XYZ file of C-alpha atoms in Angstrom:
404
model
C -34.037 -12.128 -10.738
C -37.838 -11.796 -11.491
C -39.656 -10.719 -8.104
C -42.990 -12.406 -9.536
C -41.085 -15.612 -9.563
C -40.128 -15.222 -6.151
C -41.944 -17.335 -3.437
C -44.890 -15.374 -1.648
C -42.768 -15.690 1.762
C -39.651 -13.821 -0.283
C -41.400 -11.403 -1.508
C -43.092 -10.672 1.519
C -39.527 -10.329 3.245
C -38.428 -8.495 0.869
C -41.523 -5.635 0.784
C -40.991 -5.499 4.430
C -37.166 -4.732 4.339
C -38.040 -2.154 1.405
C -40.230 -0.875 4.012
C -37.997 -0.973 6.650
C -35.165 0.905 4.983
C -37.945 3.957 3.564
C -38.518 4.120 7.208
C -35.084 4.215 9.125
C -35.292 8.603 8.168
C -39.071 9.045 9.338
C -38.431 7.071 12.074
C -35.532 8.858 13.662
C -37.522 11.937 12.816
C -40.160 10.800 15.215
C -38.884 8.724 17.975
C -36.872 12.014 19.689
C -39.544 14.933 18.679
C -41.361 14.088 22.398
C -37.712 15.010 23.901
C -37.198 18.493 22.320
C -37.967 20.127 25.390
C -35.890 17.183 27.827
C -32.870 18.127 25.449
C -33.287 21.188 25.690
C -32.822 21.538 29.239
C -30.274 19.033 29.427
C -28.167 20.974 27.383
C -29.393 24.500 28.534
C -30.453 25.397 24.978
C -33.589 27.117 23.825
C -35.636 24.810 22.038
C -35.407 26.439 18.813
C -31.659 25.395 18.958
C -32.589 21.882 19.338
C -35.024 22.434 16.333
C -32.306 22.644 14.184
C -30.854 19.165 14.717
C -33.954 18.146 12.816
C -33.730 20.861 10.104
C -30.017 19.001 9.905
C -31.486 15.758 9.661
C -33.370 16.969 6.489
C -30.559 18.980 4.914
C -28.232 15.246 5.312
C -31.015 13.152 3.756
C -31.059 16.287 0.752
C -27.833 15.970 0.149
C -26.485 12.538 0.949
C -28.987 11.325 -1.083
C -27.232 13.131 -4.096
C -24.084 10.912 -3.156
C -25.883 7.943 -3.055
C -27.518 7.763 -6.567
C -25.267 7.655 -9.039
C -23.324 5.256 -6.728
C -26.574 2.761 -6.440
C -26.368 3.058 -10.863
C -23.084 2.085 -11.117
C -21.968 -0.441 -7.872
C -25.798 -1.979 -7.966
C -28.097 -1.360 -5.071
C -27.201 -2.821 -1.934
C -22.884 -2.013 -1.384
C -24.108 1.806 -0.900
C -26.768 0.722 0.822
C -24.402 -1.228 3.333
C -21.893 1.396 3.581
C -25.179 3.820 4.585
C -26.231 1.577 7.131
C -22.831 1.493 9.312
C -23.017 4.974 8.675
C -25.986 5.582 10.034
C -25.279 3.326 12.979
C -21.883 4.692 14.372
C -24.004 8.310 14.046
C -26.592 7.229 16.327
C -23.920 6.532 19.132
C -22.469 9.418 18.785
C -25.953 11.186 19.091
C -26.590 9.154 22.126
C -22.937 9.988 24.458
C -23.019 13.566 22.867
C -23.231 16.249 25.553
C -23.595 19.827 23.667
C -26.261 20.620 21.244
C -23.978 21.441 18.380
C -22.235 18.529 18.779
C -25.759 17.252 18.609
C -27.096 18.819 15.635
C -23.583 18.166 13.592
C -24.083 13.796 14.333
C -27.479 14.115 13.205
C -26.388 15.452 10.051
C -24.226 12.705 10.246
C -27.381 10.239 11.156
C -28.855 11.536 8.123
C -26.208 11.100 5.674
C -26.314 7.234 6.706
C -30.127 6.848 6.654
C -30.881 8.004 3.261
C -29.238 5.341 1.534
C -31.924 3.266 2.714
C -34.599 5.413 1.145
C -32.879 6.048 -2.416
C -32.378 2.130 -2.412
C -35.899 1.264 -1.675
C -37.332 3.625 -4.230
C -34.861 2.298 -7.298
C -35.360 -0.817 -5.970
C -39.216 -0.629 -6.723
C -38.331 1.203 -10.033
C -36.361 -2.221 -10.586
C -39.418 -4.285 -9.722
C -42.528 -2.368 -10.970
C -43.760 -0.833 -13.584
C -45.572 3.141 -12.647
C -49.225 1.546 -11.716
C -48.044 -2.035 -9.560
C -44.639 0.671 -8.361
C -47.531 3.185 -7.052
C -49.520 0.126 -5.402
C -46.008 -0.906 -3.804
C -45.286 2.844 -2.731
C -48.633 2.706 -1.029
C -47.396 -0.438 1.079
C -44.285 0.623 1.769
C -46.106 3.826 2.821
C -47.996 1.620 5.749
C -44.598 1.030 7.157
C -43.521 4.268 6.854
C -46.634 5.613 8.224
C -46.610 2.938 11.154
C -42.779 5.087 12.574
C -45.527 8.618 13.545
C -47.980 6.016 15.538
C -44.959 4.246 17.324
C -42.007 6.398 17.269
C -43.102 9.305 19.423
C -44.931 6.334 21.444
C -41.784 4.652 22.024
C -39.510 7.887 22.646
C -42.159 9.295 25.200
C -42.345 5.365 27.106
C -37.744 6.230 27.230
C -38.259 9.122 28.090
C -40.818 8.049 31.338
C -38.670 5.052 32.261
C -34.482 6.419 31.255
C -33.079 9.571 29.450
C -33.064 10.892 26.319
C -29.672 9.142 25.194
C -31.715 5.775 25.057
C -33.661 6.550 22.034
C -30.136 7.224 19.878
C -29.328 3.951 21.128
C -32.419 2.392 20.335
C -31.934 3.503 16.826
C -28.537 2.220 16.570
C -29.822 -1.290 17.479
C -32.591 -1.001 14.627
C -30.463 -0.089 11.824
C -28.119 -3.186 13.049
C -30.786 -5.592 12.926
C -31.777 -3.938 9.691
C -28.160 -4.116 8.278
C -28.252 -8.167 9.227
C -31.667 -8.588 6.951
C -29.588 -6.599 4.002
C -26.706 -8.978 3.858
C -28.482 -12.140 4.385
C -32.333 -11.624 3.032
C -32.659 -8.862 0.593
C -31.577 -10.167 -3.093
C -29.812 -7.687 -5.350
C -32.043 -5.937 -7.912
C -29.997 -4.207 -9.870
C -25.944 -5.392 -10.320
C -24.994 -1.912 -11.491
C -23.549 -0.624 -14.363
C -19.775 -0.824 -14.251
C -18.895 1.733 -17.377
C -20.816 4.349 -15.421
C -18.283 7.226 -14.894
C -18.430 9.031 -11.680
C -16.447 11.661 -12.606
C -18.241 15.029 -11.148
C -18.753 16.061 -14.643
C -20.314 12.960 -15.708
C -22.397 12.949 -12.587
C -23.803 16.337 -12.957
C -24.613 15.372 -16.502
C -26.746 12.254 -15.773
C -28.758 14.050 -13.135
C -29.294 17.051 -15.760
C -30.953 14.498 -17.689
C -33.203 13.238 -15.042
C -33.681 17.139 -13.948
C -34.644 18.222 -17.717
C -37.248 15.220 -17.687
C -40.551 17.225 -17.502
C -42.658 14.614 -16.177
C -39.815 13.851 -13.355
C -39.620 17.650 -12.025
C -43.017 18.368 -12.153
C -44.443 15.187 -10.026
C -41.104 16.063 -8.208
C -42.244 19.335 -7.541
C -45.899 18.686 -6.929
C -45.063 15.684 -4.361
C -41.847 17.987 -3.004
C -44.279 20.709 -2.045
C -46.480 18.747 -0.577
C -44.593 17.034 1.744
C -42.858 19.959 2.653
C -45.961 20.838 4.414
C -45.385 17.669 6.526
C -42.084 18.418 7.389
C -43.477 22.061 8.700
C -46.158 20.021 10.766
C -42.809 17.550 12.201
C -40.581 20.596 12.925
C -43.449 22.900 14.687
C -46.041 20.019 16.347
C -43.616 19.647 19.049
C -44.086 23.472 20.682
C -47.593 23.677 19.489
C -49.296 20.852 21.032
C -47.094 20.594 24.058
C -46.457 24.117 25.072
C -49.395 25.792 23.384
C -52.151 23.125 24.122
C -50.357 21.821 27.058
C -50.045 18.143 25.962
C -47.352 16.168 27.934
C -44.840 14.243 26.442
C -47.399 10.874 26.134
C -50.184 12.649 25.443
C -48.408 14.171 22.505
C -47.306 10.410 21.469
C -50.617 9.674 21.120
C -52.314 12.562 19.336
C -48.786 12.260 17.070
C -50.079 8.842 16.442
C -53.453 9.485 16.147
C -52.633 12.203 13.442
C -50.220 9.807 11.680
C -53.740 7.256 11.391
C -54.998 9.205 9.060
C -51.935 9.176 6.388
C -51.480 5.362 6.772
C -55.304 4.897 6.292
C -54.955 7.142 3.049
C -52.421 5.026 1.390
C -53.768 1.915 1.661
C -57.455 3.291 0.111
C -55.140 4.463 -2.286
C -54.200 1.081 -3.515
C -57.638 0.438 -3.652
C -58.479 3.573 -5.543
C -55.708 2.147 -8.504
C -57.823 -0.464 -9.587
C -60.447 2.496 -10.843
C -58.384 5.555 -10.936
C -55.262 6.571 -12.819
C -51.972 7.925 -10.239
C -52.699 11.571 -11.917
C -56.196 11.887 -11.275
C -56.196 10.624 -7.589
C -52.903 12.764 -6.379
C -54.499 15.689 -7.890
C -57.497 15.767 -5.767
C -55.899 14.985 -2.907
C -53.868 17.535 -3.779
C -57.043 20.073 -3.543
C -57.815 18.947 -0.436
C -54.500 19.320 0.738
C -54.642 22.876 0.046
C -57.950 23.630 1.226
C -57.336 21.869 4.830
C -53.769 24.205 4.820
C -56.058 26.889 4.109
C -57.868 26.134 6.969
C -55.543 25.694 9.061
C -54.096 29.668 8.590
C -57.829 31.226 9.537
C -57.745 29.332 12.442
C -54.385 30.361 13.478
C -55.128 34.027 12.581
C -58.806 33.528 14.584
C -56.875 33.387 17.726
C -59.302 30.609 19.114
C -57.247 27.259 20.836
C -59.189 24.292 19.959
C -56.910 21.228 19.958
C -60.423 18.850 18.241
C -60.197 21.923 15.062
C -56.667 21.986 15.094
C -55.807 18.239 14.881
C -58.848 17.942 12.519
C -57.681 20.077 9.989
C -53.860 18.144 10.197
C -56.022 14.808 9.839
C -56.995 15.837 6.450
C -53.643 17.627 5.484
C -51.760 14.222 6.246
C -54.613 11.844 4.430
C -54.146 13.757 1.373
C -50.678 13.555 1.753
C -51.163 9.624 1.668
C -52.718 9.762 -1.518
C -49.896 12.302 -3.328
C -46.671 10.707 -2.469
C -47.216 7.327 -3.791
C -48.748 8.740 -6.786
C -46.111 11.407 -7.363
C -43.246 9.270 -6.645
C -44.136 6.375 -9.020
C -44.893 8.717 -11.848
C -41.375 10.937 -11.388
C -39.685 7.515 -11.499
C -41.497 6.255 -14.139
C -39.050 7.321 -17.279
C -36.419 5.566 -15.969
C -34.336 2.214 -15.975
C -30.732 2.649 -15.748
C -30.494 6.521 -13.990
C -33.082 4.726 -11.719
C -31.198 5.471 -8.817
C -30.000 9.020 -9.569
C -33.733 9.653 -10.353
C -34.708 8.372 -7.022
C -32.157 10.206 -4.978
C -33.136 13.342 -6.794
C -36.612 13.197 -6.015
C -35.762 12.433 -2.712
C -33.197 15.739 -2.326
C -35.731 17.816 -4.118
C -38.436 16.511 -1.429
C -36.104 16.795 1.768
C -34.461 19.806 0.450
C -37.821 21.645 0.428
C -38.728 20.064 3.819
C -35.239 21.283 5.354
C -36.205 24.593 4.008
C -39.843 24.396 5.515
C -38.079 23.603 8.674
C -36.150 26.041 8.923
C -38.972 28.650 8.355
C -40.843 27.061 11.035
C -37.956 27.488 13.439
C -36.848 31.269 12.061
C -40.220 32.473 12.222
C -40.973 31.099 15.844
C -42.975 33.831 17.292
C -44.894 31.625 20.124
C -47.893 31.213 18.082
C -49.143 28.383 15.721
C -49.294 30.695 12.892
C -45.307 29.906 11.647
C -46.071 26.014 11.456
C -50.006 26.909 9.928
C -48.648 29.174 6.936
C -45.529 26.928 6.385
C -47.839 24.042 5.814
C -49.723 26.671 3.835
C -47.251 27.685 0.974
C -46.540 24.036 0.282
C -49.752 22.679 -0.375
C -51.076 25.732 -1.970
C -47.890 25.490 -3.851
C -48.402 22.112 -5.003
C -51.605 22.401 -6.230
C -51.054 25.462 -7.852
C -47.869 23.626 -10.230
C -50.648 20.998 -10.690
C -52.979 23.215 -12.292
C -50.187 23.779 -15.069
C -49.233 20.128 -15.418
C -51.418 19.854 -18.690
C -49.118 22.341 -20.311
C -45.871 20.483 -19.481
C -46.953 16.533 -20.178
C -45.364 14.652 -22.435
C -45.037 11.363 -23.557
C -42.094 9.912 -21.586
C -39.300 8.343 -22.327
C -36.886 5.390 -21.121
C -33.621 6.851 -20.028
């Protein structure tokens, strides 16, 4: 099936679904960070405790996504993604009748496991589609769905929270993915029917995602866009304590400077699709990329100045997260772009190195808690300064790529 032969209504429903599934993860990210602190006393736990359910989410998504990949190259893209999906949804139930926070934290690992199918699929899927420039242009509009989950998911958890309990949002979830699971099956066309002599033998395995690994122009946008983001993920795990207990935000208020915040990256990637038409994927993630670091930069003299000024402070995030909108769907189209059939263990590599380096920013966040907003400002920090630094020495690594 050719997607340009597709009627404009198809492929509309199909972007959207694409969308959809990229967003189930961010989404269930968001929707519960306003009820850290409900949870928390709920289950008598200190709030770092409950931090760590979302540092599980990102380990899951690191690792299931590791599963998922060489199964979307050899069953074709959407069984895996099915079996992800129901997954996913028996996980959210769970999350939403469990009543201990390690019971808690072990579902959402769970959660996780199920939601990244829906990410690896959507990225091989626009491998499938695209080639690196239109794949980049499609990133950035599956990136305005994405980005839409900061602006309504806290929004909706914090309107749950007002009106029921915390077990609600789990619930919510679950009813998502099922309406989600229903446009799979009967919307969303197969791109990719698989390739049936692929062994998945662990040795085999191993071997096909050494060759995506060894691929320098996959781990070094990998790397750069991995980095990157895991200054996000610092900004998901630490915003919560920060702006609530530090600035004093309640739980709506934080919905809507959460959303406000989140603006800034949606905003970014559409002006990136724009910036395509003039600008190669290269040149535009690496300047956002110096901005990036110079806003994380920022960020740490302001937390070291000891001065509380929620305008500077959200300010300084605002330009963190536009950059980001600008590097991911650069990075990610340009990692993908030397390959065809390891499509899908390319995209759930990327997508482990990037959640495996946000679980790890995470965790930092939560280990180096020290009631300040210095742990979540320096975590941000090393990742963008990071980034930009393995940017710097991209000239010495390009080469021409090829189709694997």
């Amino acid at each position: 099936m050719t997607f340009n032969n597709l009627s404009k209504s198809k492929r509309f429903a199909i972007l959207l679904i694409l969308g959809l599934l990229s967003a189930i993860g961010p989404f269930s990210i968001d929707m519960y960070l306003p009820a850290f602190k409900t949870i928390a006393k709920d289950f008598d736990s200190p709030v770092e405790k409950i931090q760590l359910s979302l540092t599980a989410f990102f380990v899951g998504i690191a690792l299931g996504q590791i599963i998922y990949g060489p199964l979307l190259d050899k069953f074709g893209r959407k069984k895996p993604l099915l079996i992800g999906l129901i997954i996913y949804i028996v996980a959210s139930i769970l999350c939403a009748y469990t009543e201990d926070a390690n019971h808690l934290i072990a579902y959402r690992f769970l959660q996780a496991l199920g939601s990244c199918s829906g990410m690896v699929a959507a990225r091989a899927m626009v491998r499938d589609y695209f080639d690196p420039r239109e794949g980049a242009k499609v990133f950035s509009m599956l990136m305005l769905v994405i980005g839409v989950s900061p602006i309504v998911a806290p929004s909706v958890g914090a309107f749950v929270l007002a009106h029921f309990d915390w077990h609600v949002i789990f619930l919510i979830l679950a009813a998502l993915a099922t309406l989600i699971l229903a446009a799979v099956i009967f919307i969303l066309p197969e791109s990719y029917k698989g390739n049936k002599e692929m062994s998945l033998y662990p040795k085999d395995i191993l071997s096909g995602y050494w060759s995506v690994f060894k691929t320098p122009v996959f781990l070094l946008y990998a790397l750069v866009g991995g980095f990157a983001a895991s200054g996000l993920y610092a900004y998901l795990s630490g915003s919560p304590f920060v702006l609530q207990n530090l600035y004093g935000l309640s739980e709506s208020e934080y919905g809507i400077a959460f959303a406000m915040v989140a603006s800034c990256l949606i905003l970014a990637t559409q002006l990136n699709r724009l910036l395509l038409n003039r600008m190669t994927s290269e040149q535009i993630s690496k300047k956002a990329s110096y901005f990036q670091a110079f806003s994380a930069i920022a960020l740490v003299v302001f937390a070291l100045s000891g001065i509380q000024s929620l305008y500077v402070l959200l300010g300084l995030i605002c330009i963190f997260l536009c950059a980001q909108g600008f590097i991911f769907p650069n990075t990610s189209a340009l990692a993908l772009s030397p390959f065809s059939t390891l499509a899908g263990s390319a995209s759930a590599l990327l997508g482990c190195i990037q959640m495996a380096l946000g679980a790890a920013s995470s965790a930092m966040v939560s280990h180096f808690h020290n009631g300040t907003q210095l742990p979540m400002a320096t975590v941000m920090c090393i990742g963008a300064v990071t980034s930009f630094l393995i940017y710097l020495g991209l000239p010495k690594f390009k080469r021409k790529p090829r189709t694997i």
